[in-house]
């Protein structure tokens, strides 16, 4: 022990007299390791603590405090007691000793085993002996942290102190200026309020000492290391001010006063604080300030200068109203809600009836804000406002006024919807049902499109009010909607009508099934009248009607029960289009497929819907496509529209959406049926059984006929969009058949679809040897085809290669690199046709719509584009430099295709390295390259990097040269780039002004209007450059 | 039809555009592409509008900048809508005076402000 006490002594000596700060650590280690106790350390400190020099005493205490910082956890209760007594005593010492004393006390407050009563005594001595605000910043922080620590552990004892504690705190934070300390102080104040400390007679003091910071006006210095934001302070202060209803009598007048301020942020803060505080209050707290608050909020909304303030004002009004409504149950309070609503109604209602409807919107917004607060408020307000609104509507003659009124009505219904969702009382609008319906229906029959559109949205809102509309109303509404669908030419109206029908179908499926669908069905099958002399315009309008019917059928099919009724109509359209019973144009057939696709996208994923799609729709589609293909092979006469490629391509998404979205088990069944159909010719599941047996859909067809082979795209739709958990049967056989087909078939849609299908399957195939060997086999085959000079299937092999590369790129497969190397070498290959390989890169980088995307459950890793780019940019640049002159454009095009698809942030950072190449691309002869390169450049020009400015001369030259490009889109793009250049730093671009203005005179006389428009804009910008009054 | 070029010019005294103030209207714009002439009549807001010359000048400058130089541009006040109609028309028709006005930095500044605040 003796040795240890000498150790302590020597450490003390070195720390206090030797001023070696590191010795504190050693001392703490000594205590931790049990070499000596804290009390022994205090003994060792003896001489320095009794020194006559205050700095020496301070140094001594500092050593002890730093040791405590390290090992406050190991102290016994007895030690803590002694130390606290020691520190309390030291507080009375010289002021230079105070900082380390406070530090020590703070460490002690972290101890879990504070002896009872010590916290209180510690606080008493701090409050008594220290004037907090005359301390330095870090010591003040020390005091606040002490308070926070004790409040965490010794709540009961502190509450025993009563209001004295609050008083002590108020005194110590009074005048605090540092934002870091304010955050701590606000936290203490918040704890005081939220944890139920007794504020007693110091309520007002506590409010005063915190509210003097309201509204917070603080902008952090630049490069602030502490990272305190204004928002943090605002939130912390707001939590204090709004914490207790006891502050109401002080806070509300303050808010009213601050709302009058000219500073926008003060207004906003006040309104938000108001909304926050009233959620704690009862009516009695706000009663006497209602008039003032209303006047202030009204002023902000009526004379609003910013949208944020307006919406904050409206939110505050809603909060205030709901505060008043909450206490309606108690005795005399009914008054305060109705008094307040009376204020609002007297000030706002008359604006709704002014002849010029000038202040109608702000008034309506205020009323609606109050309305949305509670059911009782909405009852009072709607009862007062609705009759006059509806009367107004009937009295006005001008359509624009009527529309405004109708929009106001719609907002009212909408605002009520928010507060009614939970309780199931009858609708507020029940009393006005009849007149509302009357107004809506009359607006729907009006001959004004914007009025009709508004009416449909009112109708939607009305229908969403539970239990408001009667069945007969809905029927009448559906009649109106059907009529509009059939006769109204305006696209916006029919869009609104279709949307409204969709909303009604969601709520009233049965009525839609019985009323709307039969009418639409009827309309679909009527042939255009007097077809023989049928004029073009009539045919056109008939087509438009069918188009609207199709989109309406799609829109209403959300509930499975409606889908059961609507999809047969659509299938029947396809069937009769195929047989020729009713004539449908190819366009209409495509639209029918789109409607089916939309239904598959939006229908609820239930067993019922799944069965409908997987057991009925898909087999029908396959069967119809197969029939059409077989028929197309042999017969003459008018071909069925279903042999068209657009129709086939439109069927694919129907199948793929249902396989990816609806009922995985059923989707698996569909896929296995499709596989057995295509591999084995198994037609048993198709509804029509007149097919020849043993069809070989994936084998090379006789005479290279492609009408059957291209059906492979339908196979792709089903097997490539399954969730990854569902297994595809006979996958190996399928893969080799697809590979064979994609390498041998000569019909573009067939071999492309086969390649895509192959790629889609490869993308999802689990990692492993079988996958690797499959890829290697395919790559070998593809490469040998591409390398053989006599091969007739170059394009096919290339297509397969691109798609397989894409499949591997998306999943980060390691074998991808072998393919990229091949791809780069093909940039030099002339046989693929000009630029084919370069265009391949565009395909590689863009999202594909039908396979290999996330909707199809493909394995797509994030940022695969960036990865590809960063791994290959060096190769590309190298290849460009090495290539002979006539091949260089290929590389430039590949580069601009890749860069074009990168996210903008990456483009901006990568640009400097590639700039010279891109500039090169602007001067090569291919127009497509110009366009892709310009579209890469344009976003970068908004915020030009330094490299670009250095190359300005070259850039301007090339852009001006492109103004004479024969392609309109290139001219427009280069003009908009030139226009963007005018925003560069003035001293950089000013030298070019005269030249650019002269060059821009020519496109002013361009023969295309779009070019002229862009030229005018660019030239006007350049004129303003550097001239007085301009920029 | 070139109204879209001048519709967004701002009035020197109002925060509104000439079209919003009905100073320029579609019917008072005559364009003859074959003969390369453009004639515009503008209507000052009040008969004593002191800014009429400035408005006319702004329109003229805007058109000079926006039209190919083969066009002859003629800007004048709608007959009978301004007190000193003839004097203003004369000023606007005089090439030398227009050029001289644009040499004047402070005048050019006002014109540019009229032309810059809002893009088309």
PDB file of N, CA and C in Angstrom, chain A residues 37-101:
ATOM      1  N   UNK A  37      -7.376   4.018  -3.849  1.00  0.00           N
ATOM      2  CA  UNK A  37      -8.783   4.418  -3.950  1.00  0.00           C
ATOM      3  C   UNK A  37      -8.853   5.917  -4.213  1.00  0.00           C
ATOM      4  N   UNK A  38     -10.058   6.365  -4.523  1.00  0.00           N
ATOM      5  CA  UNK A  38     -10.243   7.793  -4.784  1.00  0.00           C
ATOM      6  C   UNK A  38      -9.905   8.598  -3.544  1.00  0.00           C
ATOM      7  N   UNK A  39     -10.329   8.053  -2.388  1.00  0.00           N
ATOM      8  CA  UNK A  39     -10.090   8.805  -1.159  1.00  0.00           C
ATOM      9  C   UNK A  39      -8.590   8.919  -0.879  1.00  0.00           C
ATOM     10  N   UNK A  40      -7.842   7.855  -1.232  1.00  0.00           N
ATOM     11  CA  UNK A  40      -6.378   7.947  -1.070  1.00  0.00           C
ATOM     12  C   UNK A  40      -5.809   9.018  -1.991  1.00  0.00           C
ATOM     13  N   UNK A  41      -6.404   9.111  -3.157  1.00  0.00           N
ATOM     14  CA  UNK A  41      -5.961  10.142  -4.090  1.00  0.00           C
ATOM     15  C   UNK A  41      -6.196  11.517  -3.479  1.00  0.00           C
ATOM     16  N   UNK A  42      -7.400  11.667  -2.846  1.00  0.00           N
ATOM     17  CA  UNK A  42      -7.700  12.956  -2.212  1.00  0.00           C
ATOM     18  C   UNK A  42      -6.651  13.266  -1.159  1.00  0.00           C
ATOM     19  N   UNK A  43      -6.277  12.240  -0.362  1.00  0.00           N
ATOM     20  CA  UNK A  43      -5.243  12.454   0.644  1.00  0.00           C
ATOM     21  C   UNK A  43      -3.947  12.912  -0.017  1.00  0.00           C
ATOM     22  N   UNK A  44      -3.596  12.196  -1.122  1.00  0.00           N
ATOM     23  CA  UNK A  44      -2.355  12.546  -1.810  1.00  0.00           C
ATOM     24  C   UNK A  44      -2.399  13.967  -2.335  1.00  0.00           C
ATOM     25  N   UNK A  45      -3.635  14.410  -2.675  1.00  0.00           N
ATOM     26  CA  UNK A  45      -3.790  15.771  -3.207  1.00  0.00           C
ATOM     27  C   UNK A  45      -3.631  16.816  -2.114  1.00  0.00           C
ATOM     28  N   UNK A  46      -3.707  16.349  -0.863  1.00  0.00           N
ATOM     29  CA  UNK A  46      -3.764  17.245   0.290  1.00  0.00           C
ATOM     30  C   UNK A  46      -3.015  18.545   0.143  1.00  0.00           C
ATOM     31  N   UNK A  47      -1.708  18.461  -0.170  1.00  0.00           N
ATOM     32  CA  UNK A  47      -0.909  19.685  -0.137  1.00  0.00           C
ATOM     33  C   UNK A  47      -1.348  20.660  -1.226  1.00  0.00           C
ATOM     34  N   UNK A  48      -1.664  20.114  -2.399  1.00  0.00           N
ATOM     35  CA  UNK A  48      -2.045  21.040  -3.472  1.00  0.00           C
ATOM     36  C   UNK A  48      -3.407  21.674  -3.185  1.00  0.00           C
ATOM     37  N   UNK A  49      -4.271  20.921  -2.489  1.00  0.00           N
ATOM     38  CA  UNK A  49      -5.593  21.488  -2.222  1.00  0.00           C
ATOM     39  C   UNK A  49      -5.545  22.557  -1.145  1.00  0.00           C
ATOM     40  N   UNK A  50      -4.508  22.491  -0.346  1.00  0.00           N
ATOM     41  CA  UNK A  50      -4.434  23.509   0.706  1.00  0.00           C
ATOM     42  C   UNK A  50      -3.451  24.600   0.348  1.00  0.00           C
ATOM     43  N   UNK A  51      -2.933  24.551  -0.859  1.00  0.00           N
ATOM     44  CA  UNK A  51      -1.958  25.564  -1.275  1.00  0.00           C
ATOM     45  C   UNK A  51      -2.571  26.945  -1.171  1.00  0.00           C
ATOM     46  N   UNK A  52      -1.713  27.944  -1.008  1.00  0.00           N
ATOM     47  CA  UNK A  52      -2.246  29.309  -0.894  1.00  0.00           C
ATOM     48  C   UNK A  52      -2.527  29.893  -2.276  1.00  0.00           C
ATOM     49  N   UNK A  53      -2.020  29.231  -3.304  1.00  0.00           N
ATOM     50  CA  UNK A  53      -2.224  29.742  -4.663  1.00  0.00           C
ATOM     51  C   UNK A  53      -3.520  29.174  -5.257  1.00  0.00           C
ATOM     52  N   UNK A  54      -4.505  29.990  -5.597  1.00  0.00           N
ATOM     53  CA  UNK A  54      -5.762  29.459  -6.182  1.00  0.00           C
ATOM     54  C   UNK A  54      -5.521  28.599  -7.431  1.00  0.00           C
ATOM     55  N   UNK A  55      -4.621  28.986  -8.359  1.00  0.00           N
ATOM     56  CA  UNK A  55      -4.442  28.134  -9.553  1.00  0.00           C
ATOM     57  C   UNK A  55      -3.983  26.728  -9.177  1.00  0.00           C
ATOM     58  N   UNK A  56      -3.123  26.593  -8.168  1.00  0.00           N
ATOM     59  CA  UNK A  56      -2.679  25.265  -7.758  1.00  0.00           C
ATOM     60  C   UNK A  56      -3.859  24.468  -7.212  1.00  0.00           C
ATOM     61  N   UNK A  57      -4.699  25.143  -6.396  1.00  0.00           N
ATOM     62  CA  UNK A  57      -5.868  24.437  -5.855  1.00  0.00           C
ATOM     63  C   UNK A  57      -6.768  23.979  -7.003  1.00  0.00           C
ATOM     64  N   UNK A  58      -6.935  24.887  -7.986  1.00  0.00           N
ATOM     65  CA  UNK A  58      -7.797  24.542  -9.123  1.00  0.00           C
ATOM     66  C   UNK A  58      -7.238  23.322  -9.846  1.00  0.00           C
ATOM     67  N   UNK A  59      -5.941  23.315 -10.027  1.00  0.00           N
ATOM     68  CA  UNK A  59      -5.288  22.206 -10.721  1.00  0.00           C
ATOM     69  C   UNK A  59      -5.520  20.900  -9.968  1.00  0.00           C
ATOM     70  N   UNK A  60      -5.434  20.983  -8.645  1.00  0.00           N
ATOM     71  CA  UNK A  60      -5.665  19.798  -7.827  1.00  0.00           C
ATOM     72  C   UNK A  60      -7.065  19.261  -7.999  1.00  0.00           C
ATOM     73  N   UNK A  61      -8.045  20.175  -7.918  1.00  0.00           N
ATOM     74  CA  UNK A  61      -9.434  19.739  -8.076  1.00  0.00           C
ATOM     75  C   UNK A  61      -9.641  19.168  -9.473  1.00  0.00           C
ATOM     76  N   UNK A  62      -9.000  19.785 -10.460  1.00  0.00           N
ATOM     77  CA  UNK A  62      -9.172  19.321 -11.839  1.00  0.00           C
ATOM     78  C   UNK A  62      -8.740  17.870 -11.974  1.00  0.00           C
ATOM     79  N   UNK A  63      -7.588  17.537 -11.317  1.00  0.00           N
ATOM     80  CA  UNK A  63      -7.126  16.143 -11.399  1.00  0.00           C
ATOM     81  C   UNK A  63      -8.205  15.226 -10.851  1.00  0.00           C
ATOM     82  N   UNK A  64      -8.754  15.581  -9.685  1.00  0.00           N
ATOM     83  CA  UNK A  64      -9.771  14.735  -9.074  1.00  0.00           C
ATOM     84  C   UNK A  64     -10.979  14.607 -10.002  1.00  0.00           C
ATOM     85  N   UNK A  65     -11.405  15.729 -10.592  1.00  0.00           N
ATOM     86  CA  UNK A  65     -12.593  15.708 -11.449  1.00  0.00           C
ATOM     87  C   UNK A  65     -12.360  14.834 -12.675  1.00  0.00           C
ATOM     88  N   UNK A  66     -11.149  14.933 -13.221  1.00  0.00           N
ATOM     89  CA  UNK A  66     -10.896  14.130 -14.422  1.00  0.00           C
ATOM     90  C   UNK A  66     -10.865  12.649 -14.089  1.00  0.00           C
ATOM     91  N   UNK A  67     -10.324  12.342 -12.909  1.00  0.00           N
ATOM     92  CA  UNK A  67     -10.344  10.943 -12.487  1.00  0.00           C
ATOM     93  C   UNK A  67     -11.789  10.475 -12.326  1.00  0.00           C
ATOM     94  N   UNK A  68     -12.607  11.339 -11.725  1.00  0.00           N
ATOM     95  CA  UNK A  68     -14.014  10.970 -11.519  1.00  0.00           C
ATOM     96  C   UNK A  68     -14.712  10.722 -12.858  1.00  0.00           C
ATOM     97  N   UNK A  69     -14.355  11.515 -13.842  1.00  0.00           N
ATOM     98  CA  UNK A  69     -14.962  11.359 -15.161  1.00  0.00           C
ATOM     99  C   UNK A  69     -14.784   9.934 -15.673  1.00  0.00           C
ATOM    100  N   UNK A  70     -13.587   9.376 -15.385  1.00  0.00           N
ATOM    101  CA  UNK A  70     -13.293   8.029 -15.865  1.00  0.00           C
ATOM    102  C   UNK A  70     -13.970   6.955 -15.016  1.00  0.00           C
ATOM    103  N   UNK A  71     -13.983   7.200 -13.667  1.00  0.00           N
ATOM    104  CA  UNK A  71     -14.389   6.061 -12.838  1.00  0.00           C
ATOM    105  C   UNK A  71     -15.516   6.373 -11.876  1.00  0.00           C
ATOM    106  N   UNK A  72     -16.492   7.196 -12.332  1.00  0.00           N
ATOM    107  CA  UNK A  72     -17.617   7.472 -11.434  1.00  0.00           C
ATOM    108  C   UNK A  72     -18.435   6.215 -11.188  1.00  0.00           C
ATOM    109  N   UNK A  73     -18.307   5.237 -12.075  1.00  0.00           N
ATOM    110  CA  UNK A  73     -19.122   4.031 -11.916  1.00  0.00           C
ATOM    111  C   UNK A  73     -18.688   3.197 -10.720  1.00  0.00           C
ATOM    112  N   UNK A  74     -17.388   3.285 -10.355  1.00  0.00           N
ATOM    113  CA  UNK A  74     -16.877   2.361  -9.336  1.00  0.00           C
ATOM    114  C   UNK A  74     -16.986   2.914  -7.918  1.00  0.00           C
ATOM    115  N   UNK A  75     -17.505   4.122  -7.772  1.00  0.00           N
ATOM    116  CA  UNK A  75     -17.515   4.735  -6.446  1.00  0.00           C
ATOM    117  C   UNK A  75     -18.553   4.071  -5.548  1.00  0.00           C
ATOM    118  N   UNK A  76     -18.196   3.967  -4.259  1.00  0.00           N
ATOM    119  CA  UNK A  76     -19.184   3.475  -3.297  1.00  0.00           C
ATOM    120  C   UNK A  76     -19.998   4.660  -2.814  1.00  0.00           C
ATOM    121  N   UNK A  77     -21.119   4.327  -2.174  1.00  0.00           N
ATOM    122  CA  UNK A  77     -22.006   5.387  -1.705  1.00  0.00           C
ATOM    123  C   UNK A  77     -21.279   6.301  -0.721  1.00  0.00           C
ATOM    124  N   UNK A  78     -20.486   5.660   0.130  1.00  0.00           N
ATOM    125  CA  UNK A  78     -19.752   6.424   1.169  1.00  0.00           C
ATOM    126  C   UNK A  78     -18.786   7.414   0.496  1.00  0.00           C
ATOM    127  N   UNK A  79     -18.072   6.927  -0.502  1.00  0.00           N
ATOM    128  CA  UNK A  79     -17.123   7.790  -1.209  1.00  0.00           C
ATOM    129  C   UNK A  79     -17.842   8.965  -1.856  1.00  0.00           C
ATOM    130  N   UNK A  80     -18.986   8.650  -2.478  1.00  0.00           N
ATOM    131  CA  UNK A  80     -19.749   9.714  -3.131  1.00  0.00           C
ATOM    132  C   UNK A  80     -20.119  10.779  -2.123  1.00  0.00           C
ATOM    133  N   UNK A  81     -20.570  10.322  -0.971  1.00  0.00           N
ATOM    134  CA  UNK A  81     -21.019  11.268   0.052  1.00  0.00           C
ATOM    135  C   UNK A  81     -19.875  12.207   0.431  1.00  0.00           C
ATOM    136  N   UNK A  82     -18.698  11.591   0.677  1.00  0.00           N
ATOM    137  CA  UNK A  82     -17.547  12.399   1.075  1.00  0.00           C
ATOM    138  C   UNK A  82     -17.183  13.382  -0.027  1.00  0.00           C
ATOM    139  N   UNK A  83     -17.162  12.862  -1.250  1.00  0.00           N
ATOM    140  CA  UNK A  83     -16.762  13.724  -2.365  1.00  0.00           C
ATOM    141  C   UNK A  83     -17.724  14.875  -2.545  1.00  0.00           C
ATOM    142  N   UNK A  84     -19.032  14.579  -2.416  1.00  0.00           N
ATOM    143  CA  UNK A  84     -20.002  15.663  -2.592  1.00  0.00           C
ATOM    144  C   UNK A  84     -19.765  16.734  -1.533  1.00  0.00           C
ATOM    145  N   UNK A  85     -19.577  16.289  -0.307  1.00  0.00           N
ATOM    146  CA  UNK A  85     -19.343  17.261   0.770  1.00  0.00           C
ATOM    147  C   UNK A  85     -18.115  18.098   0.437  1.00  0.00           C
ATOM    148  N   UNK A  86     -17.075  17.422  -0.045  1.00  0.00           N
ATOM    149  CA  UNK A  86     -15.841  18.127  -0.405  1.00  0.00           C
ATOM    150  C   UNK A  86     -16.094  19.170  -1.490  1.00  0.00           C
ATOM    151  N   UNK A  87     -16.789  18.737  -2.563  1.00  0.00           N
ATOM    152  CA  UNK A  87     -17.023  19.653  -3.684  1.00  0.00           C
ATOM    153  C   UNK A  87     -17.916  20.813  -3.288  1.00  0.00           C
ATOM    154  N   UNK A  88     -18.981  20.496  -2.526  1.00  0.00           N
ATOM    155  CA  UNK A  88     -19.881  21.584  -2.108  1.00  0.00           C
ATOM    156  C   UNK A  88     -19.081  22.651  -1.390  1.00  0.00           C
ATOM    157  N   UNK A  89     -18.187  22.169  -0.549  1.00  0.00           N
ATOM    158  CA  UNK A  89     -17.368  23.090   0.204  1.00  0.00           C
ATOM    159  C   UNK A  89     -16.483  23.931  -0.708  1.00  0.00           C
ATOM    160  N   UNK A  90     -15.934  23.260  -1.730  1.00  0.00           N
ATOM    161  CA  UNK A  90     -15.031  23.957  -2.650  1.00  0.00           C
ATOM    162  C   UNK A  90     -15.734  25.052  -3.444  1.00  0.00           C
ATOM    163  N   UNK A  91     -17.070  24.918  -3.625  1.00  0.00           N
ATOM    164  CA  UNK A  91     -17.805  25.942  -4.392  1.00  0.00           C
ATOM    165  C   UNK A  91     -17.615  27.333  -3.814  1.00  0.00           C
ATOM    166  N   UNK A  92     -17.340  27.362  -2.490  1.00  0.00           N
ATOM    167  CA  UNK A  92     -17.188  28.671  -1.855  1.00  0.00           C
ATOM    168  C   UNK A  92     -15.797  29.249  -2.087  1.00  0.00           C
ATOM    169  N   UNK A  93     -14.930  28.463  -2.711  1.00  0.00           N
ATOM    170  CA  UNK A  93     -13.534  28.876  -2.903  1.00  0.00           C
ATOM    171  C   UNK A  93     -13.416  29.971  -3.966  1.00  0.00           C
ATOM    172  N   UNK A  94     -12.218  30.321  -4.276  1.00  0.00           N
ATOM    173  CA  UNK A  94     -11.881  31.342  -5.272  1.00  0.00           C
ATOM    174  C   UNK A  94     -12.510  31.004  -6.631  1.00  0.00           C
ATOM    175  N   UNK A  95     -12.798  32.043  -7.449  1.00  0.00           N
ATOM    176  CA  UNK A  95     -13.544  31.751  -8.685  1.00  0.00           C
ATOM    177  C   UNK A  95     -12.782  30.879  -9.665  1.00  0.00           C
ATOM    178  N   UNK A  96     -11.428  30.909  -9.633  1.00  0.00           N
ATOM    179  CA  UNK A  96     -10.726  30.060 -10.608  1.00  0.00           C
ATOM    180  C   UNK A  96     -10.894  28.575 -10.274  1.00  0.00           C
ATOM    181  N   UNK A  97     -11.268  28.283  -9.042  1.00  0.00           N
ATOM    182  CA  UNK A  97     -11.443  26.882  -8.654  1.00  0.00           C
ATOM    183  C   UNK A  97     -12.804  26.359  -9.120  1.00  0.00           C
ATOM    184  N   UNK A  98     -13.746  27.274  -9.356  1.00  0.00           N
ATOM    185  CA  UNK A  98     -15.123  26.842  -9.648  1.00  0.00           C
ATOM    186  C   UNK A  98     -15.242  25.896 -10.857  1.00  0.00           C
ATOM    187  N   UNK A  99     -14.609  26.209 -12.019  1.00  0.00           N
ATOM    188  CA  UNK A  99     -14.814  25.318 -13.170  1.00  0.00           C
ATOM    189  C   UNK A  99     -14.516  23.847 -12.886  1.00  0.00           C
ATOM    190  N   UNK A 100     -13.335  23.495 -12.346  1.00  0.00           N
ATOM    191  CA  UNK A 100     -13.131  22.067 -12.088  1.00  0.00           C
ATOM    192  C   UNK A 100     -14.096  21.508 -11.044  1.00  0.00           C
ATOM    193  N   UNK A 101     -14.534  22.338 -10.102  1.00  0.00           N
ATOM    194  CA  UNK A 101     -15.500  21.857  -9.100  1.00  0.00           C
ATOM    195  C   UNK A 101     -16.800  21.459  -9.786  1.00  0.00           C
TER     196      UNK A 101
END
